[in-house]
Tab-separated table of C-alpha atoms in Angstrom:
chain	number	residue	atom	x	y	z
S	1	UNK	CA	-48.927	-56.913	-9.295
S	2	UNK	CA	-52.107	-54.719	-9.468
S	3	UNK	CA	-54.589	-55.687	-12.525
S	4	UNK	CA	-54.635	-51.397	-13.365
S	5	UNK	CA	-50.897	-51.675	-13.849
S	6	UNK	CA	-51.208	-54.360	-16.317
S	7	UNK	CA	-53.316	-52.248	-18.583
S	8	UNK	CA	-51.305	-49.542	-19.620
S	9	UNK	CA	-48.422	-52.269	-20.189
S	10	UNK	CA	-50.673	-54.267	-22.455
S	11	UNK	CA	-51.417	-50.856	-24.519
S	12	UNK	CA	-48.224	-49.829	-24.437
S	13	UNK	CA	-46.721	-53.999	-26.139
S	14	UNK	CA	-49.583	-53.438	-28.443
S	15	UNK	CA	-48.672	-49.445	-29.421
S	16	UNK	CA	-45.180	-50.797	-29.848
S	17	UNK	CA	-45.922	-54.106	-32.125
S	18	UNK	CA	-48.321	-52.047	-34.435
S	19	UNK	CA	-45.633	-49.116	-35.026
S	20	UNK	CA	-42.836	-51.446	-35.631
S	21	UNK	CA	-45.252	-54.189	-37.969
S	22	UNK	CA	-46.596	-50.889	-39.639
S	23	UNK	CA	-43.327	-49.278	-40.215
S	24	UNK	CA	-41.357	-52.451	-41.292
S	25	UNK	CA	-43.500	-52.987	-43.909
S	26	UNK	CA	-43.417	-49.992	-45.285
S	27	UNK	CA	-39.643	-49.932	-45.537
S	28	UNK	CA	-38.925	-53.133	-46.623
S	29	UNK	CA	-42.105	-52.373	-49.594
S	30	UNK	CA	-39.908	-48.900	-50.729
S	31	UNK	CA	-36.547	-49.909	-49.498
S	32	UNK	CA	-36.994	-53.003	-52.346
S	33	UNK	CA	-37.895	-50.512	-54.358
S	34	UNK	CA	-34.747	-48.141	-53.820
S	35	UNK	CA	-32.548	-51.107	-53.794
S	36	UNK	CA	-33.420	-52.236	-56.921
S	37	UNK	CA	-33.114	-49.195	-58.740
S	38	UNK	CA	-29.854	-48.592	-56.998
S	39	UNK	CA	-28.730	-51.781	-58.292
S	40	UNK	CA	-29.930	-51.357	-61.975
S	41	UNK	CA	-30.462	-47.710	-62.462
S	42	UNK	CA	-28.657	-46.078	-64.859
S	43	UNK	CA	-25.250	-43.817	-63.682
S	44	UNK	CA	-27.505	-40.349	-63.166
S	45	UNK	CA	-30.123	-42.069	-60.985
S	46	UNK	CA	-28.130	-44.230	-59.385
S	47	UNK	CA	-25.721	-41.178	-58.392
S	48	UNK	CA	-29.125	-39.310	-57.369
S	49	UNK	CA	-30.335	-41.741	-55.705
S	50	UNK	CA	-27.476	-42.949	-53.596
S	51	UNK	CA	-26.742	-39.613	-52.802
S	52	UNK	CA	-30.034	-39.378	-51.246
S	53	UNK	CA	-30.099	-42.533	-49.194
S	54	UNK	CA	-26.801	-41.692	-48.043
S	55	UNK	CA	-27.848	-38.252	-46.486
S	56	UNK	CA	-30.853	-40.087	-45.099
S	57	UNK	CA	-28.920	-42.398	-43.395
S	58	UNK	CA	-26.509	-40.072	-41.932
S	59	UNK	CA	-28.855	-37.849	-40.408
S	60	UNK	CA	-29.461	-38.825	-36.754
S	61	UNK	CA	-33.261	-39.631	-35.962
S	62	UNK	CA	-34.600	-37.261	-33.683
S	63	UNK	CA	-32.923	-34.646	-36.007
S	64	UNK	CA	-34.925	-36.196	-38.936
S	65	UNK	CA	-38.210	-36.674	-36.862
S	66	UNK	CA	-38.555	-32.801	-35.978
S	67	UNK	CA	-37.199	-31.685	-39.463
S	68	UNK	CA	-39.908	-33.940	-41.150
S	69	UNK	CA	-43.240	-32.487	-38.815
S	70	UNK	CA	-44.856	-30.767	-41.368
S	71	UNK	CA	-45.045	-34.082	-43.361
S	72	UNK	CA	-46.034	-35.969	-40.729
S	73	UNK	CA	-48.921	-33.780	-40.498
S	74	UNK	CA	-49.524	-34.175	-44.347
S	75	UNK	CA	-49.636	-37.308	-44.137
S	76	UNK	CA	-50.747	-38.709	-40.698
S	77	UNK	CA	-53.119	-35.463	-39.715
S	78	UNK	CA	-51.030	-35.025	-36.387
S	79	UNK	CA	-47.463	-34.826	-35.229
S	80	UNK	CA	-47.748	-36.790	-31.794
S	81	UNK	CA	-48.642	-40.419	-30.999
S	82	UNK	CA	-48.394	-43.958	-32.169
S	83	UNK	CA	-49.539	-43.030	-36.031
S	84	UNK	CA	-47.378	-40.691	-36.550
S	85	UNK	CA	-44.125	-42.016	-34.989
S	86	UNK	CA	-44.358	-44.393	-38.314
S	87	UNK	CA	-43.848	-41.978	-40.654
S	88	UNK	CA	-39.791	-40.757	-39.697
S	89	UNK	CA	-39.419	-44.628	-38.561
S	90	UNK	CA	-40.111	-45.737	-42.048
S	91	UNK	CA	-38.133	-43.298	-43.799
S	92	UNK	CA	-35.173	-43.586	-41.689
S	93	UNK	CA	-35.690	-47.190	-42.350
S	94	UNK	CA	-36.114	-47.070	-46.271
S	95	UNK	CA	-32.229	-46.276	-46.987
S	96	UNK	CA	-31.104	-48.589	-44.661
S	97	UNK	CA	-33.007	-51.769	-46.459
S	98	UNK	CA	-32.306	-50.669	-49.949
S	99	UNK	CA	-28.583	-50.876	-49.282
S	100	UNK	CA	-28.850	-54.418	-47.994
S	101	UNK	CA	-31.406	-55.111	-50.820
S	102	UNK	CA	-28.454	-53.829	-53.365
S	103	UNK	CA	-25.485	-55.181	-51.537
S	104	UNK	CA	-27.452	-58.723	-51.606
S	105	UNK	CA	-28.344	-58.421	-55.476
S	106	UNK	CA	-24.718	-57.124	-56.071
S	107	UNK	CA	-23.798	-60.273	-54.624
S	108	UNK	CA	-25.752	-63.285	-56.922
S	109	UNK	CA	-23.975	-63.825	-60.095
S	110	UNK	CA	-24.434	-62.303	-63.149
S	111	UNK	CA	-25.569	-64.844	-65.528
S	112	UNK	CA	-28.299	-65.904	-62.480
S	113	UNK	CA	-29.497	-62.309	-63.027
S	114	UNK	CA	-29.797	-62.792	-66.564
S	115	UNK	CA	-31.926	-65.501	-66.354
């Protein structure tokens, strides 16, 4: 194997690990976040709230990625590359994690919680 054809391999691992490190912890920071309200909201934002991560998670990704451009661009400064791939990663993420994050708290006992 040629040493050039190792390069772009290398950047491409390292693109790859920094998008998915950058974007996890995003989403598992807000997705805690969401979960926990979800869990111990009261009925109106839990209602808003689950209505939202339920619309998130049901739209497919390359549907959400072009529909959320504009706040890529907000955000990031540019709609193409590694930096702003993150953005529609971690908020197709965020619903995803807060309803394991409230499934799991739904599941430890009440008096635990209390404590």
């Amino acid at each position: 194997m040629n040493n050039f054809a190792l390069i772009p391999l290398l950047i491409a691992t390292w693109q790859t690990i920094y998008t998915v490190f950058i974007s996890s912890f995003f989403s598992i920071f807000f997705g805690l976040i969401l979960g926990v309200l979800l869990f111990t909201g009261n009925k109106q934002i839990k209602r808003l709230l689950g209505l939202i991560a339920n619309i998130t998670r049901s739209v497919p990704f390359i549907i959400l990625l072009i529909s959320i451009i504009p706040l890529t661009r907000l955000i990031v400064g540019t709609s193409i590359g590694v930096n702003a791939a993150i953005v529609p990663l971690t908020i197709a993420a965020i619903p995803f994690f807060a309803r394991i994050v409230e499934s799991a708290i739904a599941e430890v006992p009440q008096n635990l919680i209390e404590t």
